[in-house]
Coordinates of C-alpha atoms and ligand atoms in Angstrom, one line a residue:
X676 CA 0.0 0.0 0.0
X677 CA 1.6 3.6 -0.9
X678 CA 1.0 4.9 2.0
X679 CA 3.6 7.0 4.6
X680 CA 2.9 7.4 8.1
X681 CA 3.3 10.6 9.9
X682 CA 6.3 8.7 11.8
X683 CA 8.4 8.3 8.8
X684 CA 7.1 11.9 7.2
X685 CA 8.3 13.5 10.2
X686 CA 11.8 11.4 9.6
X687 CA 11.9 12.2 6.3
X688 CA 11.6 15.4 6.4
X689 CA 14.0 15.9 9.4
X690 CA 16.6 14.3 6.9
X691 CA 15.3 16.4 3.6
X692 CA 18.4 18.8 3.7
X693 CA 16.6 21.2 1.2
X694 CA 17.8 25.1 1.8
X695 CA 15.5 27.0 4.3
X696 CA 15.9 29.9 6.0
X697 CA 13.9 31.7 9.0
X698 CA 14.6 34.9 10.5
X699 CA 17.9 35.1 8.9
X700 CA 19.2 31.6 9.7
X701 CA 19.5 28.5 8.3
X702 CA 17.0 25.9 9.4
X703 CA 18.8 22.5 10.5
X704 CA 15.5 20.6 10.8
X705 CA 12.0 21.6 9.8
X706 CA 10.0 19.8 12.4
X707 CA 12.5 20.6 14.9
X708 CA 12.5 24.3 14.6
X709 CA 9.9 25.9 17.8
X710 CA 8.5 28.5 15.1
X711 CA 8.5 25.7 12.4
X712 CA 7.8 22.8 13.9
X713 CA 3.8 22.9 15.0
X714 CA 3.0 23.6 10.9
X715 CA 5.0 20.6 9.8
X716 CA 3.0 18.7 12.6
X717 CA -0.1 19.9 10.9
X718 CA 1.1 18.5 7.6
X719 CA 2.0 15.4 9.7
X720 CA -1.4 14.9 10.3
X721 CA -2.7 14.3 6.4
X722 CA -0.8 11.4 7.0
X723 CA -1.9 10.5 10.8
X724 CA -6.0 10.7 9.5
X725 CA -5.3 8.1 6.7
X726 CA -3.4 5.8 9.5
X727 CA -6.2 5.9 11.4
X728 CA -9.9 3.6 10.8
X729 CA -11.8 6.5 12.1
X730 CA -11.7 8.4 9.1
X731 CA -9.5 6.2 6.4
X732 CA -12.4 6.4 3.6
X733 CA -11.9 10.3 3.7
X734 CA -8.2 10.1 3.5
X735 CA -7.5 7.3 0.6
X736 CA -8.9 6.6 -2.4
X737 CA -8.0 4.2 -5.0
X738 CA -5.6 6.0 -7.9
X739 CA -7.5 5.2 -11.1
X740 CA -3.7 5.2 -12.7
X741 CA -2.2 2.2 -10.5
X742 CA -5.5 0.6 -8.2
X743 CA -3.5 1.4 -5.1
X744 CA -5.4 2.6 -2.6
X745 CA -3.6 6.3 -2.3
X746 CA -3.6 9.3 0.3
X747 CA -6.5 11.3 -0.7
X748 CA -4.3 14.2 -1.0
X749 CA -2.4 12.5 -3.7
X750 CA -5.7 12.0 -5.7
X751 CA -7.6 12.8 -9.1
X752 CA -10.9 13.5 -8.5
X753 CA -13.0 11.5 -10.8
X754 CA -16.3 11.4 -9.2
X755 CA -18.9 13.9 -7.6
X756 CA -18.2 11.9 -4.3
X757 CA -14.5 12.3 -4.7
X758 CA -15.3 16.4 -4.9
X759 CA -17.5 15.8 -2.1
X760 CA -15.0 13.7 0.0
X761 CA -12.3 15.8 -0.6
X762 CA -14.4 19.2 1.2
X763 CA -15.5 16.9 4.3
X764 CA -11.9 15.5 4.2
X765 CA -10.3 19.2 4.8
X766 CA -13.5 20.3 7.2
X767 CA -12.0 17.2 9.5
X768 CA -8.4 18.6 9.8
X769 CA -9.4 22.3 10.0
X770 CA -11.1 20.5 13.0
X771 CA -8.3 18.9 14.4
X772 CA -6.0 21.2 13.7
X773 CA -7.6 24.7 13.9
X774 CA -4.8 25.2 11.4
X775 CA -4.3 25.5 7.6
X776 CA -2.5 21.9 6.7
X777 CA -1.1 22.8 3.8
X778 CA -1.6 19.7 1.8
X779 CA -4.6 20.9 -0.5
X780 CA -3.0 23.9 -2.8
X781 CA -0.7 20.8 -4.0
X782 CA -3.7 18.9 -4.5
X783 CA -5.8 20.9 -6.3
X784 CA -2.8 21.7 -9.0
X785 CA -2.4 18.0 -9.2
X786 CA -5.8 17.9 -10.4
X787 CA -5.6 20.8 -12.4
X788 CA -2.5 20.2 -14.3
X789 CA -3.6 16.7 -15.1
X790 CA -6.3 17.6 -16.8
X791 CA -4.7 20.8 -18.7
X792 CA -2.0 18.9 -19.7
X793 CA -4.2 16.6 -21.5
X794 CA -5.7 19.8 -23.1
X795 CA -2.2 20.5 -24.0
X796 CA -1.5 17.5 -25.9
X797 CA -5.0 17.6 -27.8
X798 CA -5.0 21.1 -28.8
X799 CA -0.6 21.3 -30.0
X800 CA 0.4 17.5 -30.0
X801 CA 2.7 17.6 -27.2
X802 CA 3.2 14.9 -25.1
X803 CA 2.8 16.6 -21.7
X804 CA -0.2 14.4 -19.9
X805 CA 2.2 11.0 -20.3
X806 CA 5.0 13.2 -18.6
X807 CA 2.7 14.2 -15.6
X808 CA 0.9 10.6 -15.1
X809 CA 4.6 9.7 -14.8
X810 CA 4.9 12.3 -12.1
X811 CA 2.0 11.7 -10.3
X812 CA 2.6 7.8 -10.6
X813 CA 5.5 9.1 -8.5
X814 CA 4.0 11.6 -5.9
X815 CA 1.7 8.5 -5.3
X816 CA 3.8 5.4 -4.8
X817 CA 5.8 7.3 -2.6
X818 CA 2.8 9.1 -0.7
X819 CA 4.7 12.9 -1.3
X820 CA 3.6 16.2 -0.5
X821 CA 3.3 18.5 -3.8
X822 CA 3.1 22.4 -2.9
X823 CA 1.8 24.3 -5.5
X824 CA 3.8 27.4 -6.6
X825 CA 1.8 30.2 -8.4
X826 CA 2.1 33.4 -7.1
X827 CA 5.1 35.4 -8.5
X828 CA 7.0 38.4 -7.3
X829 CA 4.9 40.8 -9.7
X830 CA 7.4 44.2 -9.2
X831 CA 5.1 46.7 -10.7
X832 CA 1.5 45.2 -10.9
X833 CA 0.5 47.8 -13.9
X834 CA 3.2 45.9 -16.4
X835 CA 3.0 42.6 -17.6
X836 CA 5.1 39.8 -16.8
X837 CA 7.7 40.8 -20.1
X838 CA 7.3 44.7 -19.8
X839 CA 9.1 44.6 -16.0
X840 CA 12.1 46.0 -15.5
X841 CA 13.5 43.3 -13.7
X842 CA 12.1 40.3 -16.0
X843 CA 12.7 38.0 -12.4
X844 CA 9.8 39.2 -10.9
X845 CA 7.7 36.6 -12.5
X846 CA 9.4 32.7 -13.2
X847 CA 10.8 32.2 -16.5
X848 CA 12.3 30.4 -18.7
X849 CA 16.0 32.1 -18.8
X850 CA 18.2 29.3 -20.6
X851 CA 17.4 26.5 -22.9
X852 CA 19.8 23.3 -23.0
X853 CA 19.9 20.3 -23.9
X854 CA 17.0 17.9 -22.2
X855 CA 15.7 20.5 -20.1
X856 CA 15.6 24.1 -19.5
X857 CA 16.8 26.3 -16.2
X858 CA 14.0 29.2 -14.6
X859 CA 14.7 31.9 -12.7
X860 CA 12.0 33.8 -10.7
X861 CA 10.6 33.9 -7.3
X862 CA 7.2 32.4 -6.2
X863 CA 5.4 34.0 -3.1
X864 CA 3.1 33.2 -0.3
X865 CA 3.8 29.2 -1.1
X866 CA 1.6 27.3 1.9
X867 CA 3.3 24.4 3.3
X868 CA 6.6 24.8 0.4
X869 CA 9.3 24.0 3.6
X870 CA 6.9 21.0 4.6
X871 CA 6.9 19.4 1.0
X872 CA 8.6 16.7 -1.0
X873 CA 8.1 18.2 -5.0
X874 CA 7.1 21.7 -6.2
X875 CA 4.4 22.1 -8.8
X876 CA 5.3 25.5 -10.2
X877 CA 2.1 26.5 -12.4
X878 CA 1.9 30.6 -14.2
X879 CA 0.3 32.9 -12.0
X880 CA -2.0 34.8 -14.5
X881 CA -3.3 34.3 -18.1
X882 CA -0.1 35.0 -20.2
X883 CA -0.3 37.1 -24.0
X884 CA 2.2 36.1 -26.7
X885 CA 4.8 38.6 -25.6
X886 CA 5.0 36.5 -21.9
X887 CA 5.2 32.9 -23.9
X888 CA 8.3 33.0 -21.6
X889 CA 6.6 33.1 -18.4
X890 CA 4.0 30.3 -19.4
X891 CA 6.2 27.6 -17.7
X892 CA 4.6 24.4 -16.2
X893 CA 6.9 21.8 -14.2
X894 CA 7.4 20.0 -11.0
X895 CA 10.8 19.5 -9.3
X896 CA 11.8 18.4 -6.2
X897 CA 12.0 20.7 -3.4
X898 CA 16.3 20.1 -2.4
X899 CA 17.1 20.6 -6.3
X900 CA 20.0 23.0 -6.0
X901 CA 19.8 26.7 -7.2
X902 CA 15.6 26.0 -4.6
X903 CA 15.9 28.4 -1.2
X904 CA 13.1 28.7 0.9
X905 CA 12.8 32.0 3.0
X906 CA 9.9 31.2 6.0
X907 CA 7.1 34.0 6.3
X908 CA 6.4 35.6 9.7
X909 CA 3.7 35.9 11.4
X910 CA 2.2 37.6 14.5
X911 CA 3.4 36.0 18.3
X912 CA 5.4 33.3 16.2
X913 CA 8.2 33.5 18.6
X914 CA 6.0 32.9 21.4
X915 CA 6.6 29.0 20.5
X916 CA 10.4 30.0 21.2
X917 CA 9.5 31.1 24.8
X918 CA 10.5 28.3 27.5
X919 CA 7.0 27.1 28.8
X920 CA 5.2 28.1 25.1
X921 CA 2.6 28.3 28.0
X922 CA 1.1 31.4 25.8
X923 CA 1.3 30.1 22.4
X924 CA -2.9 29.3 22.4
X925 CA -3.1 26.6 20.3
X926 CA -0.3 23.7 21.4
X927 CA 0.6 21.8 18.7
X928 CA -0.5 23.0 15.2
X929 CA 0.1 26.3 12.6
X930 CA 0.3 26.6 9.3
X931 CA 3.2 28.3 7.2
X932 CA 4.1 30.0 4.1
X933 CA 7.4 30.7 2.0
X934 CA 9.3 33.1 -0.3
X935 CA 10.7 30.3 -2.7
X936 CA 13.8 31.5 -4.7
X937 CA 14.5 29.8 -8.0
X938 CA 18.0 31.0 -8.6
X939 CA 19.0 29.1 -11.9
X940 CA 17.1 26.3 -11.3
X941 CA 17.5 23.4 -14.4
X942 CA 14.2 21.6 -14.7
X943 CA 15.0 18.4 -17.2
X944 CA 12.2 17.9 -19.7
X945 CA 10.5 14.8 -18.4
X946 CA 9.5 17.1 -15.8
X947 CA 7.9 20.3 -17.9
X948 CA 4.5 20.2 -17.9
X949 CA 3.9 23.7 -20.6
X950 CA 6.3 25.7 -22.2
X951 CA 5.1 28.5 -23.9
X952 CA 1.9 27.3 -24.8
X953 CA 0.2 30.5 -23.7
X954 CA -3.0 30.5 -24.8
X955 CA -3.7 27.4 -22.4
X956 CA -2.6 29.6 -18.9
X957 CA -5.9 31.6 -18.6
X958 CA -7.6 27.9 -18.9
X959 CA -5.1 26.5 -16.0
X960 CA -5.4 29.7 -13.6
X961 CA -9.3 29.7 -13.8
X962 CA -9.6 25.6 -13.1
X963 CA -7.2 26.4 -10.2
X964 CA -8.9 28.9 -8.5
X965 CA -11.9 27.1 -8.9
X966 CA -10.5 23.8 -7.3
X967 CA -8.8 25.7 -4.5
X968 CA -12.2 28.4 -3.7
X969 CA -14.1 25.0 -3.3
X970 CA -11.2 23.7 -0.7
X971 CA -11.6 27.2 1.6
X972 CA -15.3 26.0 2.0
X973 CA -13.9 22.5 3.8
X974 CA -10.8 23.5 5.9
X975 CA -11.9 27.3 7.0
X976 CA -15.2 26.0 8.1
X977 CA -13.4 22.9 10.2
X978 CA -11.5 25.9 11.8
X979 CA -14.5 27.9 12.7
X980 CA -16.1 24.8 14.7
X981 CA -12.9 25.3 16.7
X982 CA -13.6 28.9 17.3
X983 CA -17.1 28.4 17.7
X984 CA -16.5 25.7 20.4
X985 CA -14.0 27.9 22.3
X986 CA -16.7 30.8 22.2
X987 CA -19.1 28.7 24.0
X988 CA -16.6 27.0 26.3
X989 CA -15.7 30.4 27.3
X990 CA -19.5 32.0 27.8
X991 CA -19.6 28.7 30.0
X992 CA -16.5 29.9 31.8
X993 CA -17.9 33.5 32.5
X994 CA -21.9 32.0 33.7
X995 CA -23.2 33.6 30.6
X996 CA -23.9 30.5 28.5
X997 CA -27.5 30.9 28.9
X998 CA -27.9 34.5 28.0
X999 CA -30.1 35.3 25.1
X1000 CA -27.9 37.2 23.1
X1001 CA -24.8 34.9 23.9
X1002 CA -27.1 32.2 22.1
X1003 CA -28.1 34.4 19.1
X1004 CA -24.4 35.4 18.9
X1005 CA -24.0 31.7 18.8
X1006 CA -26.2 30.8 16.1
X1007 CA -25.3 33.7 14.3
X1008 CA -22.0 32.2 14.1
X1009 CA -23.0 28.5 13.2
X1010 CA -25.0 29.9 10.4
X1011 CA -22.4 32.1 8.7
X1012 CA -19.9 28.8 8.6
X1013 CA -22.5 26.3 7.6
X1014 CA -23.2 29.0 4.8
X1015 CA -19.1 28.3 3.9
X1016 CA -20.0 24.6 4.3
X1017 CA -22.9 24.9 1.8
X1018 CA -21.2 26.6 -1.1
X1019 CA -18.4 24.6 -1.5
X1020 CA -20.8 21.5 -1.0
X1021 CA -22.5 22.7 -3.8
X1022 CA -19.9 23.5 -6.0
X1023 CA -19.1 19.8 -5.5
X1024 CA -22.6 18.3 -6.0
X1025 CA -22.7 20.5 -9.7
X1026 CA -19.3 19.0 -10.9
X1027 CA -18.4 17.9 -14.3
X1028 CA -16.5 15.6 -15.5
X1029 CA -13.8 17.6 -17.8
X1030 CA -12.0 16.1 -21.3
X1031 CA -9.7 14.3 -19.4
X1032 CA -12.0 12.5 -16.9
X1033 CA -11.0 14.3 -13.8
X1034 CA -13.5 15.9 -12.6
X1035 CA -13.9 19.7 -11.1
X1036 CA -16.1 21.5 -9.5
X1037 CA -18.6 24.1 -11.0
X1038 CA -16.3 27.4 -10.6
X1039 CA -19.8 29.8 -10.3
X1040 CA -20.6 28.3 -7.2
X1041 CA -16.7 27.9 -6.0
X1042 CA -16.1 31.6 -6.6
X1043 CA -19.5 32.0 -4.6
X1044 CA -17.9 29.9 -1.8
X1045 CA -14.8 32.0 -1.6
X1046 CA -16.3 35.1 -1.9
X1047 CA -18.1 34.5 1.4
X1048 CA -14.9 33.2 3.0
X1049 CA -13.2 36.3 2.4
X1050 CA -15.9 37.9 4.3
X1051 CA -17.4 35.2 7.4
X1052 CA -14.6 34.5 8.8
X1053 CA -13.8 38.0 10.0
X1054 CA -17.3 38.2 11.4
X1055 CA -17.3 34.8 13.3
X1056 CA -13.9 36.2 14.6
X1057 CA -15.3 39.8 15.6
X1058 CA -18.1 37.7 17.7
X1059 CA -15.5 35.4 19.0
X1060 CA -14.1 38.4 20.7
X1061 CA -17.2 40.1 21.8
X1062 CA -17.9 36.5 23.3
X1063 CA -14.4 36.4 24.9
X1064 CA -14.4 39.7 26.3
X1065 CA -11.5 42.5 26.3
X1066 CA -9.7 39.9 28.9
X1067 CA -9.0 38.3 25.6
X1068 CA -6.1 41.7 24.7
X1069 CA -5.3 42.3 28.7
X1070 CA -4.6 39.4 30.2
X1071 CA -1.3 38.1 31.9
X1072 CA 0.5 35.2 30.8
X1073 CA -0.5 32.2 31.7
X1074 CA 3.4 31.7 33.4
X1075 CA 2.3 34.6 36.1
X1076 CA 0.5 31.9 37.9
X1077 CA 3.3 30.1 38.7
X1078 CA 5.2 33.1 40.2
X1079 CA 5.6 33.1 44.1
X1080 CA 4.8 36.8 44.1
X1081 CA 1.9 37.2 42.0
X1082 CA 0.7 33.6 41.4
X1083 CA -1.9 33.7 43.8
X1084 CA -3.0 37.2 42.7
X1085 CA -3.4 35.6 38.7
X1086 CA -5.2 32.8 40.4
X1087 CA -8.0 34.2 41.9
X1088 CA -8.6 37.1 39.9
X1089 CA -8.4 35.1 36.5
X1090 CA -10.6 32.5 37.8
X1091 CA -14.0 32.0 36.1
X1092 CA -17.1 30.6 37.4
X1093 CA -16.8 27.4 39.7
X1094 CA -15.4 24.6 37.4
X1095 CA -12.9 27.1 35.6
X1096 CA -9.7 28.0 37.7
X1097 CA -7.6 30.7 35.5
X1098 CA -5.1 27.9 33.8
X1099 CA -8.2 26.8 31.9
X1100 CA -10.1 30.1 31.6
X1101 CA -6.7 31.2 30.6
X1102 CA -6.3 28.7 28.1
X1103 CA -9.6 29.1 26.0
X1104 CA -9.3 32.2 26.2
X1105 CA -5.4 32.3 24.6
X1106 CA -6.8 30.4 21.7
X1107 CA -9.5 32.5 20.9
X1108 CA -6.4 35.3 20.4
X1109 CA -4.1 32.9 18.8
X1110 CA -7.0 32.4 16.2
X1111 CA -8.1 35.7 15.9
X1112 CA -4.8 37.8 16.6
X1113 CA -1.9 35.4 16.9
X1114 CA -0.3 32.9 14.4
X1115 CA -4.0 31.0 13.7
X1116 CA -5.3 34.6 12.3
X1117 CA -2.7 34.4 9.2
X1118 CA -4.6 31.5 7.9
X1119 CA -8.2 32.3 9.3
X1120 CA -8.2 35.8 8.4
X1121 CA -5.9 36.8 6.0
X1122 CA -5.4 33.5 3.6
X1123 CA -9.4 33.9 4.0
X1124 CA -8.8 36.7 2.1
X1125 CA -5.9 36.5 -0.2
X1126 CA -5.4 33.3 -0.6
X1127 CA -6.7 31.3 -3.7
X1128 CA -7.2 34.4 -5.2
X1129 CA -8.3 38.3 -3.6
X1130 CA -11.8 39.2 -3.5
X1131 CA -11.6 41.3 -6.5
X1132 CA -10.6 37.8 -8.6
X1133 CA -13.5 36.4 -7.4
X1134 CA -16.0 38.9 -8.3
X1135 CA -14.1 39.0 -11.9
X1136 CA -15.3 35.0 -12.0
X1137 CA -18.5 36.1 -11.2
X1138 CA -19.5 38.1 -13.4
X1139 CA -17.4 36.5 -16.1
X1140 CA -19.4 32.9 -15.0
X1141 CA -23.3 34.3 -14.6
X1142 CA -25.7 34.7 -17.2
X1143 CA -26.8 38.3 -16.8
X1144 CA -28.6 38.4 -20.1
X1145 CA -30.3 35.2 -19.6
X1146 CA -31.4 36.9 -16.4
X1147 CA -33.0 40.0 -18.4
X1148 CA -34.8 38.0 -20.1
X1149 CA -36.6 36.4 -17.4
X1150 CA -37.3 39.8 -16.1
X1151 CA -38.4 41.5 -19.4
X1152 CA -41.2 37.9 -20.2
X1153 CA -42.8 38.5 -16.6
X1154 CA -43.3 42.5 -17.3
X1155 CA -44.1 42.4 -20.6
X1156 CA -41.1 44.5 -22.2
X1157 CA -40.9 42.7 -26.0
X1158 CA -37.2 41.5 -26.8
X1159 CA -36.0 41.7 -30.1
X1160 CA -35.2 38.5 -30.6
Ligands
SF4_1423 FE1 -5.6 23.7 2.6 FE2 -7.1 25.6 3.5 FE3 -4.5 25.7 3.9 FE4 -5.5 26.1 1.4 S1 -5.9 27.4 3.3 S2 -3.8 24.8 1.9 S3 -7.3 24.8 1.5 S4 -5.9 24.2 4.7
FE1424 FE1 -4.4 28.4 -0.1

């Protein structure tokens, strides 16, 4: 069975030796690291859920290339219950993890380049598909994490990618030799790239013929020379550096982004997936998004149970779980992430089944989904915090109860109602802020917004996506205004 434990991931990647660098050192050891360590573990646990018989039909499916059964995160969708499967799938680990995993950008380009590169193939007689079955064959057997790199530098967002000034600041192709050709560029905001085996580097925007440069396709692994990973920051991250981490709010899990650098990378050509085919990139971007809007509607809505629990554990900490408006703040709550629930469920129920059999989801309904996660999230936070109280922005650190001095002070004064001493009012309450304030908020706030595409993308998919003239004529039939057809 190609399947990996989280054991041997977490050894793997301990040994991986590829180039990453956080707060201006190197990093010896990924899962080791106190800032990097709790987002590998969240990776870790893609590969923990489809160990375990709870939830194993979730996490693997059987690969329609080889009949293994496969991680699910290693899959092509080629069902309306795989689409289905895969949005309760990352609901489950947003629940477990309160965290974005990381694991799903790679899967969604895995199913989007498969079925562009059979697009490819039909439309200029290249022989890209056989290349990427090969790949995938390979990210299968071995059960390997594939982070998707789109995003590029940009430099000046007016110009297009071959007006810059600096022709870097979007991945190109800048030398070709023989079987293969070297890139140079930098891709941005890459989820889970230090906690992944391959990188599927994918164009970031719909290219004209003046950037066929820039519409490059390929996966590589992610210790090729000339690959440097620089770790993003993010709010309280060092607080997992302190000694007791007793303030970090959530214990064990984070998600992660990287700046990864492409200095001169050679890619050999079994591994290029589109070379200047540019007239396919608006095709691949669009089926992207679409796949990835879908996923926000699955992992951001397993996250806000988490809130939503801690909200209520902490009404039941301060006496007021009974109150009226705590309950309608409550429900108010439940309803805005079920809504997220609902749209990507329903962007999965509409699939279709594209020319290459894998199937995706209908983008209208995905964009839809997104949209609304660009948006809920803040407002389940903002009542999260009303819940919590300003206690949530004041409080001492949990490590004051432990001091001789002032211990007993924390004690008593932090405590809640009987049942709730201040280590575990303390506690909810420090995970409420990690989500909303701390390390959590990067992926439940602002990916919410930004990632898979801004809001602005997804109101461009919109419009682009609904009939508006099919609308009018609905309208003008009921009043009676004559059409000219
Ligand atoms: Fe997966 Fe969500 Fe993280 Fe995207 S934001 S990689 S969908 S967990
Ligand atoms: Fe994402």
């Amino acid at each position: 069975m190609a399947l990996m434990t989280r054991q041997q991931y977490i050894e793997g990647l301990r040994r991986f030796g590829h180039t990453v660098f956080a707060q201006g050192e190197r990093v010896q050891s990924v899962p080791d690291h106190p800032v990097c360590g709790p987002p590998a573990m969240a990776m870790a646990e893609t590969y923990g859920k489809a160990e375990g018989e709870a939830v194993r039909e979730l996490f693997t499916a059987r690969s329609h290339l080889t009949g293994e059964t496969i991680n699910r995160f290693t899959h092509v969708q080629h069902s309306i219950d795989d689409l289905i499967k895969k949005i309760l799938m990352l609901r489950e680990l947003g629940r477990s993890t309160a965290s974005c995993f990381q694991r799903c950008a790679g899967m969604d380009c895995i199913n989007t380049v498969y079925s562009v590169t059979y697009d490819l193939d039909r439309a200029y007689g290249t022989e890209y598909h056989a290349r990427f079955i090969d790949f995938l064959k390979h990210v299968q057997s071995k059960d390997l994490v594939t982070a998707a790199c789109m995003t590029d530098a940009k430099g000046d967002r007016s110009l297009s990618p071959s007006r810059q000034k600096d022709r870097d600041q979007y991945l190109h192709v800048s030398e070709v030799r023989k079987g293969g050709v070297v890139v140079r560029g930098a891709k941005m905001h890459i989820t889970g790239a230090v906690n992944s085996h391959e990188l599927l580097v994918v164009p970031t925007r719909a290219m004209r013929e003046e950037d066929a440069d820039y519409a490059i396709s390929f996966a590589i692994p992610a210790d090729t020379k000339g690959i440097t990973f620089v770790y993003g920051r993010q709010p309280s991250d060092t607080r997992r550096m302190e000694k007791e981490k007793a303030d970090v709010g959530n214990l064990y899990f984070g998600g992660c982004e990287a700046m990864v650098v492409f200095d001169d990378v050679f890619v050999p050509d079994e591994r290029v997936f589109m070379k200047g085919e540019y007239p396919m990139t608006g095709r691949l971007v669009e089926l992207f998004a679409s796949h990835h809007r879908a996923s926000y509607g699955g992992c951001k809505v397993g996250v806000g149970d988490v809130l939503i629990g801690a909200a209520a554990a902490v009404a039941e900490a301060h006496g007021i779980e009974d109150a009226s408006h705590i309950r309608d703040k409550l429900a108010e709550m439940i309803h805005l992430n079920e809504t997220l629930h609902a749209g990507a469920l329903a962007s999965a129920v509409k699939g279709y089944a594209t020319p290459s059999g894998a199937y995706a989801v209908d983008p209208l309904l995905a964009n839809v989904c997104k949209l609304n996660v660009t948006r809920f999230p803040f407002e389940i936070s903002r009542l999260a915090q009303d819940i919590a109280g300003g206690i949530m922005a004041t409080m001492p650190s949990l490590e004051d109860q432990s001091n001789p001095e002032i211990g007993p002070f924390v004690r008593k004064y932090l405590a809640g109602k009987e049942g709730w001493d201040s280590e575990r009012r303390m506690r909810i309450i420090r995970l409420i802020e990690q989500m909303t304030l701390g390390t959590g908020a990067v992926s439940y706030l602002t990916e919410s917004v930004h990632g898979a595409g801004s809001p602005q993308a997804q109101k461009i998919m919109i419009m682009r996506l609904a009939d508006l003239n099919a609308a009018k004529l609905l309208a003008y039939r009921l009043c009676g205004i004559e059409t000219l057809e």
